[in-house]
Each structure stands twice: as structure tokens, then as C-alpha cells.
mmCIF file of C-alpha atoms in Angstrom:
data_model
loop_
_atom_site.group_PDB
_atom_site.id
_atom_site.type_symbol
_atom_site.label_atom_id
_atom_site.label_comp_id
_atom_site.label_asym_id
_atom_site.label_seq_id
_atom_site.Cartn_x
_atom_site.Cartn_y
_atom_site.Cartn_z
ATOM 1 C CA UNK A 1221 99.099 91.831 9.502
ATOM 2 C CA UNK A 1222 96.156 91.546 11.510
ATOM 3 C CA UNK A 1223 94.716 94.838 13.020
ATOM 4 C CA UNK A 1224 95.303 95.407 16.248
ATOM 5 C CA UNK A 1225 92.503 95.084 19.472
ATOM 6 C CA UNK A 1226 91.069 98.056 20.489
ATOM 7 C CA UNK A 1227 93.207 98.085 23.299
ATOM 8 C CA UNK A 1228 96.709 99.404 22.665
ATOM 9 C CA UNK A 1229 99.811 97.795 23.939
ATOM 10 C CA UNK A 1230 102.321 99.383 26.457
ATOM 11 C CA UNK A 1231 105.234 101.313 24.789
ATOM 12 C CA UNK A 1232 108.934 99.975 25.525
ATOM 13 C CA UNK A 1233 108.738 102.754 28.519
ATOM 14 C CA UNK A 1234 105.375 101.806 29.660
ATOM 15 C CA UNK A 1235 101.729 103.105 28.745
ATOM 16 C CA UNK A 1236 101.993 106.423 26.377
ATOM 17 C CA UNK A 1237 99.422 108.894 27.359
ATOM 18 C CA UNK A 1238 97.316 109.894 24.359
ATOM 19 C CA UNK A 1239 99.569 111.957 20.966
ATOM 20 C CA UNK A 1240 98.053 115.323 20.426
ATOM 21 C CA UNK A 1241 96.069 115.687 17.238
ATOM 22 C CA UNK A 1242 98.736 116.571 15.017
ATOM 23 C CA UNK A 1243 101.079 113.950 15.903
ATOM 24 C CA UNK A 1244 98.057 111.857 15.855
ATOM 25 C CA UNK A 1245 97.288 113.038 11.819
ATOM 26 C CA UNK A 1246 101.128 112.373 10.871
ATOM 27 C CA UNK A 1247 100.923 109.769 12.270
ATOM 28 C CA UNK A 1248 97.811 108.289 10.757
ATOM 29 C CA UNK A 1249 99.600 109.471 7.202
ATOM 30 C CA UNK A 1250 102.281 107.395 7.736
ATOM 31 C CA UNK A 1251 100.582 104.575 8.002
ATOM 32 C CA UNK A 1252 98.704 105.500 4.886
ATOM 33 C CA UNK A 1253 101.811 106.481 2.762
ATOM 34 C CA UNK A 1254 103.484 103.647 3.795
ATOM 35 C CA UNK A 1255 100.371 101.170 3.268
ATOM 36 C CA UNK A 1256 99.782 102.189 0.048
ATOM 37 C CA UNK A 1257 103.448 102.506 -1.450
ATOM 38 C CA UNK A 1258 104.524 99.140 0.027
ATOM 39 C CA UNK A 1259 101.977 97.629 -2.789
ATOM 40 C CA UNK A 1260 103.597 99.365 -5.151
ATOM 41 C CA UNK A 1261 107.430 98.772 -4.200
ATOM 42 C CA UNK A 1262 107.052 95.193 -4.212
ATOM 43 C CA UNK A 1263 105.277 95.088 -7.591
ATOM 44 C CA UNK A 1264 108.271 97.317 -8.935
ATOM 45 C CA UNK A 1265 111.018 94.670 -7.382
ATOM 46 C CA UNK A 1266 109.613 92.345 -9.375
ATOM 47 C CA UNK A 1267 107.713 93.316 -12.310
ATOM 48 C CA UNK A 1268 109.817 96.734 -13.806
ATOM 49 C CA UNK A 1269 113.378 95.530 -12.227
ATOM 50 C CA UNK A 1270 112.763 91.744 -12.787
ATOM 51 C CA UNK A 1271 113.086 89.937 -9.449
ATOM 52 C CA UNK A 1272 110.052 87.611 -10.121
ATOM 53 C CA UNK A 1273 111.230 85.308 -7.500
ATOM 54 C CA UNK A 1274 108.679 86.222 -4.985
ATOM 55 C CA UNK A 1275 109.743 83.168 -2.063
ATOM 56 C CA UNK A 1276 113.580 85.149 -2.199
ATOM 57 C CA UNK A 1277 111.833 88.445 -1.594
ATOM 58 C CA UNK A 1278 110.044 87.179 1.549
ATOM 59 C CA UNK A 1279 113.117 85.304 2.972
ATOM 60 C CA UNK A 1280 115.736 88.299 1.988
ATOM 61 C CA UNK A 1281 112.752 90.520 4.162
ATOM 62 C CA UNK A 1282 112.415 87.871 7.036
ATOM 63 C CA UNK A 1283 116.389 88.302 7.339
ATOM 64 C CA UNK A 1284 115.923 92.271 7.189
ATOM 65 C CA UNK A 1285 113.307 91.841 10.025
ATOM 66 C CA UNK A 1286 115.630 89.906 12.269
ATOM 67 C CA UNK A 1287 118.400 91.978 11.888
ATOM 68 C CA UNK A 1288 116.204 95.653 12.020
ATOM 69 C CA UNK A 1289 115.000 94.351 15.561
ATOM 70 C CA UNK A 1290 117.808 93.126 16.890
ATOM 71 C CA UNK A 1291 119.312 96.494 16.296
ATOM 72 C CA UNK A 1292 116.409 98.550 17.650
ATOM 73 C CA UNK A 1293 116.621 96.213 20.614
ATOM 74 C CA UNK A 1294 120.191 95.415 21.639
ATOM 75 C CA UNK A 1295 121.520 98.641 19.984
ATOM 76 C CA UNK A 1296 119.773 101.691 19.780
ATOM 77 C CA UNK A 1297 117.308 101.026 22.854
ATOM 78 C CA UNK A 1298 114.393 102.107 21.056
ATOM 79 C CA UNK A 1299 111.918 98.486 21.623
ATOM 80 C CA UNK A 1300 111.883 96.094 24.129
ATOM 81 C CA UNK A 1301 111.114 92.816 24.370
ATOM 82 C CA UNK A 1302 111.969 89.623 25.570
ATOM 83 C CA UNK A 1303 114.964 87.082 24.697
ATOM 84 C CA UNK A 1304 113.702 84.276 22.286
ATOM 85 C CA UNK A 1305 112.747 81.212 24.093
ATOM 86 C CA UNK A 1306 111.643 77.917 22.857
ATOM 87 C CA UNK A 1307 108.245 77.634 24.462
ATOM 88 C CA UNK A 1308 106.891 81.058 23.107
ATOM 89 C CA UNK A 1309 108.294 79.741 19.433
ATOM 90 C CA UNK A 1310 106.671 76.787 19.896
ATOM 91 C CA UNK A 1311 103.622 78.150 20.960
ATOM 92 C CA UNK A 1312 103.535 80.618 18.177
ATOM 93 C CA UNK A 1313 105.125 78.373 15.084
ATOM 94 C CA UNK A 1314 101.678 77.304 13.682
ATOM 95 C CA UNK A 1315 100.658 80.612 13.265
ATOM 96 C CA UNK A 1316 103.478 82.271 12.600
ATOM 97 C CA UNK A 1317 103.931 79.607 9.321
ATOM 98 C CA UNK A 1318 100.476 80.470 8.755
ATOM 99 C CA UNK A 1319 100.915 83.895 8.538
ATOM 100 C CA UNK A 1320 104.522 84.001 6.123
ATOM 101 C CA UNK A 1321 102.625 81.471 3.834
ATOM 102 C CA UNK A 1322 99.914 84.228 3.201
ATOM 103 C CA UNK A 1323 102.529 86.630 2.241
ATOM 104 C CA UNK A 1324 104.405 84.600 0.358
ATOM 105 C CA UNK A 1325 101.045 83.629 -1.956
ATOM 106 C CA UNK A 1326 100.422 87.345 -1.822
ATOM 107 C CA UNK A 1327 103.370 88.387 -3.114
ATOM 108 C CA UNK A 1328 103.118 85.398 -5.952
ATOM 109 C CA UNK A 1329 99.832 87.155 -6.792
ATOM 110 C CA UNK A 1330 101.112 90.527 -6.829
ATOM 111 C CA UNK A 1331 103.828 89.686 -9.235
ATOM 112 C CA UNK A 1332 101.412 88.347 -11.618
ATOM 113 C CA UNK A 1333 98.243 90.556 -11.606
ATOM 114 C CA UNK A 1334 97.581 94.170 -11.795
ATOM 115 C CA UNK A 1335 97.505 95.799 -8.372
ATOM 116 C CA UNK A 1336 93.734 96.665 -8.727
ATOM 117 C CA UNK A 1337 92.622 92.927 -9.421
ATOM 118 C CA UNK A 1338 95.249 91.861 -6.760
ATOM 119 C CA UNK A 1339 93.443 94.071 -3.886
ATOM 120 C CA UNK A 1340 89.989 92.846 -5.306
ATOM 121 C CA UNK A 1341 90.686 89.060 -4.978
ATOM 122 C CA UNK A 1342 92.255 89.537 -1.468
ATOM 123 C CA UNK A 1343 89.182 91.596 -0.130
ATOM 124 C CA UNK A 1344 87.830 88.075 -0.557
ATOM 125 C CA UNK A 1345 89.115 86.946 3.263
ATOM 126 C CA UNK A 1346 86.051 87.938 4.869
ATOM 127 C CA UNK A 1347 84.208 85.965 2.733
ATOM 128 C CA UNK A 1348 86.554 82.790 3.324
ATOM 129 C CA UNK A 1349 86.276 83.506 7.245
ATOM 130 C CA UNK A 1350 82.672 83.520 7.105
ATOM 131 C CA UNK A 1351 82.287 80.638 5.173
ATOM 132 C CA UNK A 1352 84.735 78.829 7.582
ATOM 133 C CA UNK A 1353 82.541 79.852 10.485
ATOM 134 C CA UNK A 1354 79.549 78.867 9.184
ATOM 135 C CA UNK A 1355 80.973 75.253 8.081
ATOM 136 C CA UNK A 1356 82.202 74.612 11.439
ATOM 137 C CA UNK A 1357 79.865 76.747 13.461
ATOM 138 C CA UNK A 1358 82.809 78.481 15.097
ATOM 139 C CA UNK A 1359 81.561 81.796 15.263
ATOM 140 C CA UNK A 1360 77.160 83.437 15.394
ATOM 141 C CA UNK A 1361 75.436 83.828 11.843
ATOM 142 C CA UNK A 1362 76.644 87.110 10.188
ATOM 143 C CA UNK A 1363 74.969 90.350 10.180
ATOM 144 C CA UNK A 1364 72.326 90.859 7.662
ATOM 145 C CA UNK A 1365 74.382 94.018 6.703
ATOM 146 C CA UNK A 1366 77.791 92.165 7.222
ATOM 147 C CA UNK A 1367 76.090 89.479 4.436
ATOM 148 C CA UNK A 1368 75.091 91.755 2.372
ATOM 149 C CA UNK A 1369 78.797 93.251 2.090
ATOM 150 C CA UNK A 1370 80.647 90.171 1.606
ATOM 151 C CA UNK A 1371 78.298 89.160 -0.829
ATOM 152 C CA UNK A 1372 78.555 92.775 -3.068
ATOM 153 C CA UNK A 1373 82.538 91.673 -2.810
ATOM 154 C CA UNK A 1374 82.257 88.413 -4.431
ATOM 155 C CA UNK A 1375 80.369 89.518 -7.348
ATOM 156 C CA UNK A 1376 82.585 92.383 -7.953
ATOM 157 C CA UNK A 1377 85.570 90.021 -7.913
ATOM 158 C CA UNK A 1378 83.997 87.155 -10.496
ATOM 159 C CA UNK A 1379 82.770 90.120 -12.616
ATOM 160 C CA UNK A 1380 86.316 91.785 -12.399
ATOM 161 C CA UNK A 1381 87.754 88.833 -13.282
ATOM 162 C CA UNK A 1382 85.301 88.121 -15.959
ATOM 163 C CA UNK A 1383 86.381 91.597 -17.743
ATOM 164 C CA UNK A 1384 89.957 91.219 -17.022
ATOM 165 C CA UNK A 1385 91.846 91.683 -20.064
ATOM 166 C CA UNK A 1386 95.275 90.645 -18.576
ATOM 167 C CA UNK A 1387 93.466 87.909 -16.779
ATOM 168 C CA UNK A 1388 96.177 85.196 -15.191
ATOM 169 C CA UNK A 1389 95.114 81.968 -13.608
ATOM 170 C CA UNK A 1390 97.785 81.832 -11.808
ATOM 171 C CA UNK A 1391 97.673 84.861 -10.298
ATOM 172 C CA UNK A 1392 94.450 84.469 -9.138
ATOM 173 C CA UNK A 1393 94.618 81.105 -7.767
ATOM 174 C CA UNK A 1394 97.546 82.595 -5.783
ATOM 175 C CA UNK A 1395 95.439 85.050 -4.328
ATOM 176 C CA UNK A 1396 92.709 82.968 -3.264
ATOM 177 C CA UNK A 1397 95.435 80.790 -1.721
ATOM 178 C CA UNK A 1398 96.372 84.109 0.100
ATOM 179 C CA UNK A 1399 92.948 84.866 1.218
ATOM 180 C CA UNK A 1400 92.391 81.310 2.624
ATOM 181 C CA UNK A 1401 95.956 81.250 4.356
ATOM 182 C CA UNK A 1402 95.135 84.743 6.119
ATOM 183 C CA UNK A 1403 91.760 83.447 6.944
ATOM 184 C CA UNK A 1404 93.142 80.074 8.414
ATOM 185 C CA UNK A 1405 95.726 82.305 10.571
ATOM 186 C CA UNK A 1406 92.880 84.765 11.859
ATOM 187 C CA UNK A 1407 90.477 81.784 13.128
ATOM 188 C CA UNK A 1408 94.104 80.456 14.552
ATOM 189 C CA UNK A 1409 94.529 83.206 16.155
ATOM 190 C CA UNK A 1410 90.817 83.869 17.111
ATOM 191 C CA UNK A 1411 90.452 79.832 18.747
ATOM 192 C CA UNK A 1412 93.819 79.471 19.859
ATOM 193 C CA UNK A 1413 94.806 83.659 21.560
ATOM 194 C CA UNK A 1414 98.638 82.607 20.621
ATOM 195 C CA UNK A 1415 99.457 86.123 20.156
ATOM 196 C CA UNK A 1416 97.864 87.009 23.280
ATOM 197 C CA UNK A 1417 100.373 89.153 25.164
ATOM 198 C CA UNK A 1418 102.995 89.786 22.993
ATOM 199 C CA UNK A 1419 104.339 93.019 21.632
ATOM 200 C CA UNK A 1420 104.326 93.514 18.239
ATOM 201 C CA UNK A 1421 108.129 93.708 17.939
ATOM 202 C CA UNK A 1422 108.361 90.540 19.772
ATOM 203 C CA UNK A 1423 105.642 89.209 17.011
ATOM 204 C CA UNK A 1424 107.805 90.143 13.894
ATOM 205 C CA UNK A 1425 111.036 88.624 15.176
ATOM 206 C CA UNK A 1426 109.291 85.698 15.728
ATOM 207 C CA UNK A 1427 107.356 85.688 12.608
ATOM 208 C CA UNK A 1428 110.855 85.902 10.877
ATOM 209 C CA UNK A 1429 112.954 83.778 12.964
ATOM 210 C CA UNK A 1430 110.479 80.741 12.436
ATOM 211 C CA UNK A 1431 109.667 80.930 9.179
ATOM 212 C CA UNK A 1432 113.636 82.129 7.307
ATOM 213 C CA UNK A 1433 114.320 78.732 7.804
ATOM 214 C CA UNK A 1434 111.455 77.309 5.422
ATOM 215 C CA UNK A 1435 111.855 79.733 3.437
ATOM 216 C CA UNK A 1436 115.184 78.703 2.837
ATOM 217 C CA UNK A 1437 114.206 75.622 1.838
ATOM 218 C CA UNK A 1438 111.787 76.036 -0.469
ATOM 219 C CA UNK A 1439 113.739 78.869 -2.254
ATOM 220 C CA UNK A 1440 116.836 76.730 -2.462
ATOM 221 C CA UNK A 1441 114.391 73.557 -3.749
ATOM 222 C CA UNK A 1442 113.198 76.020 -6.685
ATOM 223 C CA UNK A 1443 116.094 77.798 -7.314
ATOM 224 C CA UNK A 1444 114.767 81.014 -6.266
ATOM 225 C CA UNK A 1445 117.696 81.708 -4.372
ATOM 226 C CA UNK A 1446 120.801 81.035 -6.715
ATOM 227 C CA UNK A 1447 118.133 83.132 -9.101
ATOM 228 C CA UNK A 1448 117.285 86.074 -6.276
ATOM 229 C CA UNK A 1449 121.315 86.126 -5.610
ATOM 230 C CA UNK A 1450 122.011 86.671 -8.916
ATOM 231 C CA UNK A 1451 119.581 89.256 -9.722
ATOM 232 C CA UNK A 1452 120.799 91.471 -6.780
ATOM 233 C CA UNK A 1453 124.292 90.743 -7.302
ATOM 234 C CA UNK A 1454 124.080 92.036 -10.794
ATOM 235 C CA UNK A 1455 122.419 95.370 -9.546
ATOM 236 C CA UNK A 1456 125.083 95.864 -6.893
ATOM 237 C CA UNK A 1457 127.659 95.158 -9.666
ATOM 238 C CA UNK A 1458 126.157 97.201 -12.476
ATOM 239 C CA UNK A 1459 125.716 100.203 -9.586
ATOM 240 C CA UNK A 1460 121.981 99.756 -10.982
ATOM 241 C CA UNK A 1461 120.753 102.806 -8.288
ATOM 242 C CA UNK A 1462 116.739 102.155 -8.856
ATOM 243 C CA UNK A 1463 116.886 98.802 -8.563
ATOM 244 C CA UNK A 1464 118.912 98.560 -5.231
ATOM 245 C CA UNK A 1465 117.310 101.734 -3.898
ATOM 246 C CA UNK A 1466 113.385 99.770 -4.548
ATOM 247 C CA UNK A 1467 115.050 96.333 -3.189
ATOM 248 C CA UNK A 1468 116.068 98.256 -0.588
ATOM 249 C CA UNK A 1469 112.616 99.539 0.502
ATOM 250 C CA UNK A 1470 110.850 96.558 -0.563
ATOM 251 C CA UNK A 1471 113.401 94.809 2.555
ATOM 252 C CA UNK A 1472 112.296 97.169 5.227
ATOM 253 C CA UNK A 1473 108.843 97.895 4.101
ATOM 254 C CA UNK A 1474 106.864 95.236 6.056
ATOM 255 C CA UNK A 1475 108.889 96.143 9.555
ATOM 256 C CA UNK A 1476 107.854 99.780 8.595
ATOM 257 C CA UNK A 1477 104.093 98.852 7.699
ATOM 258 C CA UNK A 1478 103.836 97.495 11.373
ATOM 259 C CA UNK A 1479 105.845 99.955 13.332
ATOM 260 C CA UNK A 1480 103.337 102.863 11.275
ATOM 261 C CA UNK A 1481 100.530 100.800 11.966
ATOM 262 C CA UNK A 1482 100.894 100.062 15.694
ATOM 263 C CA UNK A 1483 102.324 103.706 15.888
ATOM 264 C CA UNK A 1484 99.163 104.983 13.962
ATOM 265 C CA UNK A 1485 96.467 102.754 16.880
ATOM 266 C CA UNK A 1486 98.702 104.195 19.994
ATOM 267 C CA UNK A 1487 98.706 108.178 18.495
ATOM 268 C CA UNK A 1488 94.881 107.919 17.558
ATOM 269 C CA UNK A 1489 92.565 104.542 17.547
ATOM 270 C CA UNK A 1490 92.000 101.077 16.328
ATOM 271 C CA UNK A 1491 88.828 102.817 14.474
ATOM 272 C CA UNK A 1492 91.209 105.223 12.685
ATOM 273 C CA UNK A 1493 93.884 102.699 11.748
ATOM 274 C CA UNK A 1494 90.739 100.971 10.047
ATOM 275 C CA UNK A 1495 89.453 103.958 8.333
ATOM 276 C CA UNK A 1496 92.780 104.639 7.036
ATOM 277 C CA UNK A 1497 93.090 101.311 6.221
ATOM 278 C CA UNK A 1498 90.035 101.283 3.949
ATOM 279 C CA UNK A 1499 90.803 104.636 2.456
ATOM 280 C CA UNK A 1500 94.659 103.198 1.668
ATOM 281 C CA UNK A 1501 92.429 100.272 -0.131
ATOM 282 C CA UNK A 1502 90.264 102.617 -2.280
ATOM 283 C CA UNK A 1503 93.602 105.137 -2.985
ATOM 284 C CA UNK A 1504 95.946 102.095 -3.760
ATOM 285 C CA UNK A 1505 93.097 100.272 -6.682
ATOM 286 C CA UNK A 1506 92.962 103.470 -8.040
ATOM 287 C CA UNK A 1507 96.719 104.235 -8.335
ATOM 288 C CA UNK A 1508 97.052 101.139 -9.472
ATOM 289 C CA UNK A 1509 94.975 101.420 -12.434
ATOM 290 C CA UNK A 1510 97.362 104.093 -13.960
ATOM 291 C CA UNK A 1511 101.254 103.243 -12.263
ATOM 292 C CA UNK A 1512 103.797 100.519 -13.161
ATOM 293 C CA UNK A 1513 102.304 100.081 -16.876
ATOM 294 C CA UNK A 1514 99.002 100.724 -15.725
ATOM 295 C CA UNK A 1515 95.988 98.560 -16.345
ATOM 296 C CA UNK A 1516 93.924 97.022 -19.710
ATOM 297 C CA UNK A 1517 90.848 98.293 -18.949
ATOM 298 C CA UNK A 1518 87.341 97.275 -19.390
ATOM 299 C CA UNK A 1519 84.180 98.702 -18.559
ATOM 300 C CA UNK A 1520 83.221 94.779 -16.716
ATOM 301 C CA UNK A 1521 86.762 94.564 -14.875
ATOM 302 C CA UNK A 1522 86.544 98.773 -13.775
ATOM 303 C CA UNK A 1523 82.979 97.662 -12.763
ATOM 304 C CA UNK A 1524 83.660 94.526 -11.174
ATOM 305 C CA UNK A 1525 86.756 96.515 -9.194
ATOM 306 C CA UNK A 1526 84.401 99.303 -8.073
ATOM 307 C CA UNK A 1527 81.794 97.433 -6.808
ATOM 308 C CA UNK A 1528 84.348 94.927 -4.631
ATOM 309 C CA UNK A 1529 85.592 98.226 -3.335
ATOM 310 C CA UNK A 1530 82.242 99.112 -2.271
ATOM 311 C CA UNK A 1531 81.536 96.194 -1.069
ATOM 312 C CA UNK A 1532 85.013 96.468 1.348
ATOM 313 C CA UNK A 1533 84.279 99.528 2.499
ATOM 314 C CA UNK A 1534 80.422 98.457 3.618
ATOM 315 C CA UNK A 1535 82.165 95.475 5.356
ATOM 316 C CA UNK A 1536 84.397 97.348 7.471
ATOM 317 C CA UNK A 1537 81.390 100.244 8.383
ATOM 318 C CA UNK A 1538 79.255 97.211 9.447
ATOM 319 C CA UNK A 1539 82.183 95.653 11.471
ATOM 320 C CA UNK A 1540 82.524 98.595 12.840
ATOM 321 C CA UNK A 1541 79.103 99.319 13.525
ATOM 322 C CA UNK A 1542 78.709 95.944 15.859
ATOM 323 C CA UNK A 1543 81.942 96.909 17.792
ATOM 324 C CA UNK A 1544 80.596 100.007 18.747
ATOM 325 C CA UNK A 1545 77.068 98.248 19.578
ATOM 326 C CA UNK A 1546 78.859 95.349 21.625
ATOM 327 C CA UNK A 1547 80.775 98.073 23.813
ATOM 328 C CA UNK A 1548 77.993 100.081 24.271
ATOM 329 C CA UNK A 1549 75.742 96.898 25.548
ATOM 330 C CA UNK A 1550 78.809 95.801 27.923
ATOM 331 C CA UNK A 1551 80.689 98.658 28.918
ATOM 332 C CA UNK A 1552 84.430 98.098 30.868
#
């Protein structure tokens, strides 16, 4: 998901007054915690337990979503939002298809590549976004600083890859695909404000409600869903315990990454929810070089890795740095 403004949303009750700082710190390692082990869940679903049918995954979640929020909503009382109507789905269908088709690259990617290269090709968006903008002139010339960064994260990809032992076409080209989906849905949502004004509950069940049925389609056109059926019907029948207990997760992880994340903006800051973004980056690649098998490792793919983490992490101080500049030279 995108990160959100600066400006935090209204609760279900109405504007929540500031968390103190401790609620504020769980908070902000939830969000972490979650961030980081929702990597990991979905590359144990399908690389230790098998499910490798990564379209089944996102549809079996896009059902989870729908039904989670309907029963926060219409149940338990705890969000609110309004009833589904066919002008807001219309309105947000491009980008909402935009969006799923990301993920569902993503998650092709993940289930192909080690969870280190996987995080290095996707800090490529940036990189895709400002080459979009300067193709089409939709957006000012970069940053010197902001250059600089994106630039540092190329060449630690190409050398990563170049040193990847375990390297997979296929999963790369997936996440490049990934990185140029997300990018088309930010400038989308950038040019177009479609998301303007709506909650992020509201956003999720719409997300899933628009984009379970072509989902559908496409995992009943490749067989991914007599395939995904099976799978899971074999672990409910064999009482196979990991398995459903990681499916499980892996269902409800994505409603929980945005309920920690919105939760984390509200108790603290959009500026925290980055820096614990970044620092979930650098914590997950390095995880991931030792977890779930671990990685072949070379001293040109641990290089190329480090430096594309680097290179994130100078990206997001030097976004960070203009916000701070613009808001300072026009003030609310």
C-alpha cells in the first residue's frame, strides 16, 4: 500500500486526539513486526508448504478482506464506512486493478527469488516513477540528492543480480513488472486523487470487491484454483497444523499490514510510519539472508544488496528532507 498523507484520517468515532508515547511505540512495533513477518509468511505458503500458486493466494486473501470488513463493520462495530455504491467502484476500478496486479506480480516474484533480491528489485519503483515523470514531464526534475539515491539503487540491483547465485529470470522480470504496476498506480493516484476521501477500510473492501472477480478468472484460466483448492484441502484433511496455521496468516496478513500501518500514522506520524518502514526494509533483507533455506551467497550479490539498501534508505531521508522544506516554506 501506498503511505499515507501527512494528514491522518478521522477514526470511526471521529478525530483521535494524539496516543501517548507508549501506545505510540507499540504501536509503531506492530507495524514493524507485522511488515516484516508478512514477507516471510507468504514466502513460507508457498515455497516450504508448496502453494506456488501465487494468483489463488491473492484471490483466497481478497475474499478474507471482504469478509474481515464486513464483520468489523456490520458486526462488531469497530470501522465505519459507507455502503458500496457503483459510482465510488467505478471511480476507483482503474486503480484499484492497478494496485491487485502489483501484488499479484509481487507475490509471483516472491515465490521465486530469495527475499533479499526480492526487496532489492522492488526498491526499484522510485526509479520507474521518476523515469515516468521525466518521459511525460508530469512531475519537476528530481533532487540532486533524490538522483543520486535512485541511481546508488539501480546499481546495487544489476550488481545483485549479477552475483546472484540462485538467479531466476522469471522472478525478476516479475518484480520489475511489480515495480512498474505500483508505479503506474501511484502516478494514478497522484493525476487522478481517486482515493481522495476515503477511509482506508472503505479502500480495502473496495480493492477486494473489484478485483476477486478477475482474479477468479485468471486463476480458473490457469488452473490455479482447482490447484490452490487442492493444496488446502489436503492440509485441512491431513490436519497438516503448520501449513493451515501459515495459510491462515498469510489470509489476514495484508488487512493486518494496513490496519498496523494506518494505526501506526494516527498513534505517532506519517514520518515514523516511514522510518519504520525503512528500518522493516533493512531488518527484513537481512533476515532474509539466513530464514526459509537462507540465501547462496556471494560477495557481488551481498554487495549489490547492501548498496540498494543504502541507496533506499538515502531516498526516503531525501524525500523526507523536501517535505519538511515544502512545509516549512508554506506553512497551514
Amino acid at each position: 500500500p501506498a503511505l499515507p498523507s501527512d494528514s491522518v484520517r478521522a477514526g470511526p468515532m471521529g478525530p483521535v486526539s494524539p496516543a501517548p508515547a507508549l501506545a505510540g511505540a507499540a504501536a509503531a512495533l506492530l507495524y514493524g513486526t507485522v511488515a516484516v513477518a508478512m514477507g516471510f509468511v507468504n514466502k513460507a505458503v508457498m515455497n516450504v508448504y508448496g502453494l506456488r500458486e501465487s494468483n489463488f493466494i491473492l484471490l483466497a486473501q481478497m475474499v478474507a478482506t471482504v469478509v474481515l470488513m464486513s464483520l468489523l463493520r456490520d458486526v462488531l462495530g469497530v470501522v465505519s464506512f459507507p455502503a458500496i455504491n457503483p459510482a465510488q467502484a467505478r471511480r476507483l476500478a482503474p486503480v484499484a486493478i492497478l494496485y491487485n496486479a502489483n501484488v499479484a506480480f509481487a507475490l509471483a516474484s516472491l515465490g521465486r527469488v530469495s527475499i533479499p533480491t526480492y526487496n532489492a528489485v522492488k526498491r526499484l519503483t522510485p526509479a520507474v516513477v521518476m523515469a515516468c515523470n521525466r518521459a511525460w514531464r508530469l512531475a519537476p526534475d528530481p533532487s540532486r540528492a533524490k538522483a543520486l539515491s535512485v541511481a546508488v539503487i539501480v546499481l546495487g540491483c544489476v550488481v545483485a543480480g549479477a552475483g546472484d547465485l540462485e538467479f531466476d529470470l522469471g522472478g525478476y522480470v516479475s518484480g520489475f513488472a511489480s515495480c512498474l504496476l505500483q508505479a503506474a498506480y501511484l502516478i494514478a493516484v497522484d493525476r487522478t486523487g481517486a482515493e481522495r476521501g476515503v477511509g482506508s477500510a472503505e479502500l480495502m473492501t473496495y480493492n477486494a470487491l473489484l478485483s476477486a472477480p478477475l482474479l477468479l478468472l485468471a486463476t480458473v484460466a490457469t488452473g490455479e484454483l482447482s490447484a490452490g483448492v487442492a493444496r488446502v484441502t489436503r492440509g485441512v484433511a491431513e490436519s497438516d497444523g503448520g501449513f493451515l496455521a501459515t495459510f491462515a496468516s498469510a489470509l489476514f496478513a495484508g488487512a493486518l499490514l494496513n490496519f498496523s500501518l494506518f494505526l501506526c500514522t494516527l498513534a505517532n506520524s506519517a514520518l515514523t510510519t516511514t522510518v519504520v518502514g525503512v528500518l522493516k526494509g533493512v531488518a527484513s533483507t537481512l533476515l532474509g539472508f539466513f530464514l526459509l533455506g537462507g540465501v547462496k551467497m556471494s560477495g557481488m550479490h551481498v554487495a549489490g544488496i547492501a548498496a540498494n539498501t543504502a541507496g533506499g534508505i538515502a531516498y526516503t531521508v531525501a524525500s523526507q528532507a523536501e517535505k519538511r522544506r515544502a512545509r516549512a516554506a508554506f506553512p497551514k
